[in-house]
mmCIF file of C-alpha atoms in Angstrom:
data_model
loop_
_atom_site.group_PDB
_atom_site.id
_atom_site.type_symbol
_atom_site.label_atom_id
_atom_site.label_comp_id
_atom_site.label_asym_id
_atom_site.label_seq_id
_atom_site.Cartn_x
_atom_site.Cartn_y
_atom_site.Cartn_z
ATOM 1 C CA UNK A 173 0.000 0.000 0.000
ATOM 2 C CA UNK A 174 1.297 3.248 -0.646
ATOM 3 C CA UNK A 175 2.259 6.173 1.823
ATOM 4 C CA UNK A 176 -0.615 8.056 1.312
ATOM 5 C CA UNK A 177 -2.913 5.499 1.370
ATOM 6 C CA UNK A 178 -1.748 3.535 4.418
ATOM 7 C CA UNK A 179 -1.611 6.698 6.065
ATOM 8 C CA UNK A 180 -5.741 7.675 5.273
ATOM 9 C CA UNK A 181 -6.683 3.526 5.946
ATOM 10 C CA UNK A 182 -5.134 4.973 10.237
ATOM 11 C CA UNK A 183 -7.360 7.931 9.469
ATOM 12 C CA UNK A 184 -9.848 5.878 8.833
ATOM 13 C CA UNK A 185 -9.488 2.706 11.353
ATOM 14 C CA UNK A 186 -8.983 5.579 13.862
ATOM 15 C CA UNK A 187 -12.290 7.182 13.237
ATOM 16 C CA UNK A 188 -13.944 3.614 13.399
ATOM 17 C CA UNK A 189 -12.338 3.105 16.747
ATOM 18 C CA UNK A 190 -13.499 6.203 17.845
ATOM 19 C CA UNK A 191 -17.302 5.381 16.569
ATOM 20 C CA UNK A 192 -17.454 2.257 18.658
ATOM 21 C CA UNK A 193 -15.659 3.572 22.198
ATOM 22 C CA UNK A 194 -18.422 6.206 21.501
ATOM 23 C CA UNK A 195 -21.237 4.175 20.593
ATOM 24 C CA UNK A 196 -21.424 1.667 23.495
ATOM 25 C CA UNK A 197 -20.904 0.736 26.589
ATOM 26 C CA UNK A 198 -20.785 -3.019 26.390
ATOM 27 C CA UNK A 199 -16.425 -3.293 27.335
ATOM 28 C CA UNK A 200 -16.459 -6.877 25.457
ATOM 29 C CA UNK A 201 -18.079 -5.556 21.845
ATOM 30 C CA UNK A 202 -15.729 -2.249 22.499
ATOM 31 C CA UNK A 203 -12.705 -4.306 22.814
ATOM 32 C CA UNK A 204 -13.215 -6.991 20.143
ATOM 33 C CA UNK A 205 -13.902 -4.102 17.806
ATOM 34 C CA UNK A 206 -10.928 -2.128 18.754
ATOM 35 C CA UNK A 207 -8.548 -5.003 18.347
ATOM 36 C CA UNK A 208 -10.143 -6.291 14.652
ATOM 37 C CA UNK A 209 -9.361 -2.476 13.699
ATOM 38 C CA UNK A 210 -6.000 -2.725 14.333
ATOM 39 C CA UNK A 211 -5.160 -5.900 13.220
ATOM 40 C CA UNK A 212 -6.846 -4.621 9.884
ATOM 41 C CA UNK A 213 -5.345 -1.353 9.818
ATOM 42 C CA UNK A 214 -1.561 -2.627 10.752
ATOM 43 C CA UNK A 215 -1.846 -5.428 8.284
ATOM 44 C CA UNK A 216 -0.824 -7.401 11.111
ATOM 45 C CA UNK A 217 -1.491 -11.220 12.039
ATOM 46 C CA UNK A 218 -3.138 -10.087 15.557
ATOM 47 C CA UNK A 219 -3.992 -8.071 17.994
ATOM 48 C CA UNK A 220 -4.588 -8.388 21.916
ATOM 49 C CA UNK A 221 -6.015 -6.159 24.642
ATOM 50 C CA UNK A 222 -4.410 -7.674 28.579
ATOM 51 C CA UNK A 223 -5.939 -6.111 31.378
ATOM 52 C CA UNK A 224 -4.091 -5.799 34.886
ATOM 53 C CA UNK A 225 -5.934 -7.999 37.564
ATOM 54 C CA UNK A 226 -7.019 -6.728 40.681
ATOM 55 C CA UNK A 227 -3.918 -7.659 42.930
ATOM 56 C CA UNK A 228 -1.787 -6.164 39.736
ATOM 57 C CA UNK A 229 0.399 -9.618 39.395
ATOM 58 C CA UNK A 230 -1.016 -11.022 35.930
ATOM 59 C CA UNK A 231 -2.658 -9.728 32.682
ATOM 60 C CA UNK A 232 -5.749 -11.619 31.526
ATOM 61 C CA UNK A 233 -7.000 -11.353 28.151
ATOM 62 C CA UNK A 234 -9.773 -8.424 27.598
ATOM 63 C CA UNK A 235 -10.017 -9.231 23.477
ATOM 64 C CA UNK A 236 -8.242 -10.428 20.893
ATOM 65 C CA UNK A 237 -8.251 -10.984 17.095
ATOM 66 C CA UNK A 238 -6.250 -13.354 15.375
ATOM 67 C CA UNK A 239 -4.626 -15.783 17.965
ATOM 68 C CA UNK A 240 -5.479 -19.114 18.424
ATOM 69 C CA UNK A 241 -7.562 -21.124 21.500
ATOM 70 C CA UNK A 242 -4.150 -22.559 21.883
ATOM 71 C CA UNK A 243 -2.255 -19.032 21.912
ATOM 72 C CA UNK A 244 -4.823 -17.994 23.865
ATOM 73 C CA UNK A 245 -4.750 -20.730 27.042
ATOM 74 C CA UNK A 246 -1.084 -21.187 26.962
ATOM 75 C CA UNK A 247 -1.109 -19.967 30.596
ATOM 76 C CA UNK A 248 -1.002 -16.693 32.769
ATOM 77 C CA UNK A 249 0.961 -13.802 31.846
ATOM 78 C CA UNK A 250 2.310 -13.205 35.016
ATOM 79 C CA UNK A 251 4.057 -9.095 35.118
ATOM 80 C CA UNK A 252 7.012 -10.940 37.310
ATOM 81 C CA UNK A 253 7.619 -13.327 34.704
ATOM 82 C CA UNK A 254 6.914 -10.664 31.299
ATOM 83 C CA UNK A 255 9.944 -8.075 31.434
ATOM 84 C CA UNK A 256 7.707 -7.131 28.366
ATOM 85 C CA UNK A 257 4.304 -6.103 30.240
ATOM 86 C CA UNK A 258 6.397 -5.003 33.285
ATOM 87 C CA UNK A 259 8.206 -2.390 30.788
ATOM 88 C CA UNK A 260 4.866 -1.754 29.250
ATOM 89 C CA UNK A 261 3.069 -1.078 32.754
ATOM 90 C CA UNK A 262 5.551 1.652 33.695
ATOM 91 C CA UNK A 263 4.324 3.613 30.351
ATOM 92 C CA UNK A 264 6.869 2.370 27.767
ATOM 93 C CA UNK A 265 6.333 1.585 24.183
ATOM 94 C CA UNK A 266 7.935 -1.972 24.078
ATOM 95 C CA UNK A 267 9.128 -3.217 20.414
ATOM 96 C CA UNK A 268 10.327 -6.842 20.340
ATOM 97 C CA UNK A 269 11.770 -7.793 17.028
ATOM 98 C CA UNK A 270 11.307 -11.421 17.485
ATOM 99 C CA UNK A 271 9.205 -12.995 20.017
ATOM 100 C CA UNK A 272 10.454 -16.114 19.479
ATOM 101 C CA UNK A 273 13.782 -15.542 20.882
ATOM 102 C CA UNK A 274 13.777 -12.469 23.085
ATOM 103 C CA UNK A 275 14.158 -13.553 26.862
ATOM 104 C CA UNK A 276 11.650 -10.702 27.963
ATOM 105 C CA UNK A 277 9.044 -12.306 26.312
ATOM 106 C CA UNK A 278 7.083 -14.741 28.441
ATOM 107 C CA UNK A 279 5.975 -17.336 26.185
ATOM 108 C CA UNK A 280 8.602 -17.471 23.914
ATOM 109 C CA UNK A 281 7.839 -20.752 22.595
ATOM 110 C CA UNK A 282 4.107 -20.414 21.973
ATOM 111 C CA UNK A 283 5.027 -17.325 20.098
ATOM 112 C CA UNK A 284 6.962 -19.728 17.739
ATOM 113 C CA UNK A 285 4.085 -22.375 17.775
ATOM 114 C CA UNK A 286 2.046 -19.467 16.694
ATOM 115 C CA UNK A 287 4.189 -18.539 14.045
ATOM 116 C CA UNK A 288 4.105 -15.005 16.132
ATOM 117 C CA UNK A 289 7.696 -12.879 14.815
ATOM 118 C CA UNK A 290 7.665 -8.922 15.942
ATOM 119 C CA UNK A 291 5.728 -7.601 18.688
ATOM 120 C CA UNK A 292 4.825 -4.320 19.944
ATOM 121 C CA UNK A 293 2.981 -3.565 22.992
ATOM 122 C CA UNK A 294 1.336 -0.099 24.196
ATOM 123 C CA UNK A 295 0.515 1.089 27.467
ATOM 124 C CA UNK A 296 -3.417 1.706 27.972
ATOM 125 C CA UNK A 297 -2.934 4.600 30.481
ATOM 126 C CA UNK A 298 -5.912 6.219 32.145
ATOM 127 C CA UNK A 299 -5.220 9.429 34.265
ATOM 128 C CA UNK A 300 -4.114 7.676 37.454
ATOM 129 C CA UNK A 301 -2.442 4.253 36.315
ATOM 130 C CA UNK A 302 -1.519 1.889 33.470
ATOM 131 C CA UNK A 303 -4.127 -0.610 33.594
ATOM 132 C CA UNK A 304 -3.391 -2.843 30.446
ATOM 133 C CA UNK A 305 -1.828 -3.191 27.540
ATOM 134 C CA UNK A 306 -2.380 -3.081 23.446
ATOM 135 C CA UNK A 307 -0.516 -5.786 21.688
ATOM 136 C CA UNK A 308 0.399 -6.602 18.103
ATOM 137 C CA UNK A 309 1.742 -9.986 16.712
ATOM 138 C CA UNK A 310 3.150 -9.937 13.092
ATOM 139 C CA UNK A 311 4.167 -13.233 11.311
ATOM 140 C CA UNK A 312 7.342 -11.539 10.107
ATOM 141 C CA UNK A 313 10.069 -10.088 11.599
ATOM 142 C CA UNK A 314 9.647 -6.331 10.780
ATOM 143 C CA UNK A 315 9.807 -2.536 11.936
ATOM 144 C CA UNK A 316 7.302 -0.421 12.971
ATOM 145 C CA UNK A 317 6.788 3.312 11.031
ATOM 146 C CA UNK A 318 6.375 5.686 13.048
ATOM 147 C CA UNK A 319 2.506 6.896 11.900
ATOM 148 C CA UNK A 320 2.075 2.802 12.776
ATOM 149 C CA UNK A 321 3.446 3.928 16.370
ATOM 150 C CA UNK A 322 1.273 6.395 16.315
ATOM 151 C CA UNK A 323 -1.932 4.742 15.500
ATOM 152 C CA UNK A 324 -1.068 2.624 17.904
ATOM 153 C CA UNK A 325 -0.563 4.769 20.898
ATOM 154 C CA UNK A 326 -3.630 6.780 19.528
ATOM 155 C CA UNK A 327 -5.692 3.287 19.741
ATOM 156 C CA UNK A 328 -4.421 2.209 22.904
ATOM 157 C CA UNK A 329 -5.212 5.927 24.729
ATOM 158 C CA UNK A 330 -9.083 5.352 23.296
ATOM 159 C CA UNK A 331 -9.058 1.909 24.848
ATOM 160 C CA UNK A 332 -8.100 3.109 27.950
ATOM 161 C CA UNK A 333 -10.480 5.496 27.994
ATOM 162 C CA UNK A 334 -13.696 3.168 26.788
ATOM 163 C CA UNK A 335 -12.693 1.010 29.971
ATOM 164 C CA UNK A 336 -12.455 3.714 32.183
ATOM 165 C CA UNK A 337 -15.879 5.461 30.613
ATOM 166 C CA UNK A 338 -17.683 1.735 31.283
ATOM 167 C CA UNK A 339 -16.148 1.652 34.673
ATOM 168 C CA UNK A 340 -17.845 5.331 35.703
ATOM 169 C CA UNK A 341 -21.209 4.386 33.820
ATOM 170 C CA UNK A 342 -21.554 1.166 35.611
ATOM 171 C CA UNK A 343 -20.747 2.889 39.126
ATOM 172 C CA UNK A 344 -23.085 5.672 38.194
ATOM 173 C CA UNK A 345 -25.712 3.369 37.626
ATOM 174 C CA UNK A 346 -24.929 1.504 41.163
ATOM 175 C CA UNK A 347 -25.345 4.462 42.689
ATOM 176 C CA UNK A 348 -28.712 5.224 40.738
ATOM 177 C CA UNK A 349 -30.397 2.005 41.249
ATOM 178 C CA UNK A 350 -29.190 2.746 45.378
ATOM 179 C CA UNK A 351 -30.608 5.844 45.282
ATOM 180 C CA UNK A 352 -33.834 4.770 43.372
ATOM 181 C CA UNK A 353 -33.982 1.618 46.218
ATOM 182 C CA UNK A 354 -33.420 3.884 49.168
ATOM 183 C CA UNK A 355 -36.155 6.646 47.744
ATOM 184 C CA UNK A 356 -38.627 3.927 47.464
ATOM 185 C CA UNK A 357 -38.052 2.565 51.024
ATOM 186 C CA UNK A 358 -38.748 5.849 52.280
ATOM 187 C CA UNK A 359 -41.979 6.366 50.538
ATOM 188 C CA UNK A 360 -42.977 3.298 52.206
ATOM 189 C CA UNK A 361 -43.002 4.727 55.484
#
């Protein structure tokens, strides 16, 4: 694809990801959507969204697009055992030029049995913390331009944002359905 034309289809996969953060609230349709735009967009073989667990010790899978079952249930990613996510989760870009070999990367041979090459992995930063990461997989061992980079960060700011915007709707509407219970108690009386 040329220059100009890989640089409108980000425009445009950008805008898309944009739409859907925008157009629900429903975290698992956001996320599958966001990740199917970027594997598109990046010409990429797939795409992941990890989200930090509660006790902040492992990343479990949010969405993906791409991977295999297998990929997928190879095991915990564990941020003691990723120098990759633990890199990420202080608010690095991380570029890993081959998975396969690189002793930062967790699973080093399920990226091989996955036929997974280069990786790159963005931060998903709200305001107050890093609370996942974006992921790519290519098949090939190759560089990242910088408008891919980018996109990318772009992508992974939105995500963080959808999840945080679904976190305050759902604890807005916790607090209207207590404040709707407790009104209706005390018209009982």
């Amino acid at each position: 694809m040329k220059g100009k034309d890989k640089e409108k289809n980000y425009f445009t996969a950008l805008y898309d990801v944009v739409r859907v953060v925008h157009s629900s609230l429903d975290v698992g349709t956001v996320l599958e959507e966001i990740v199917k735009a970027v594997t598109e967009a990046m010409d990429v073989k797939a795409s992941s969204i990890r989200l930090l667990d509660a006790r902040k010790r492992s990343l479990v899978i949010g969405a993906s697009h791409g991977l295999s079952r297998g990929y997928l249930k190879k095991g915990p990613v564990l941020v003691k055992e990723s120098g990759v996510d633990q890199k990420a989760l202080k608010g690095e870009l991380i570029y890993i030029k081959n998975a396969q070999t690189d002793p930062d990367f967790q699973y080093s041979a399920g990226a091989k049995a996955e036929g997974i090459k280069s990786v790159i992995v963005a931060p998903l930063i709200t305001k107050k913390s890093v609370i996942g990461v974006l992921r790519v997989y290519s098949d090939r061992v190759r560089e990242f331009s910088s408008q891919e980079i980018q996109f990318l960060e772009a992508v992974a700011n939105l995500s963080a944002l959808a999840l945080e915007n679904a976190r305050f709707h759902k604890a807005l509407q916790t607090n209207y359905d207590l404040l709707v219970a407790h009104k209706y108690r005390l018209d009982d009386n």
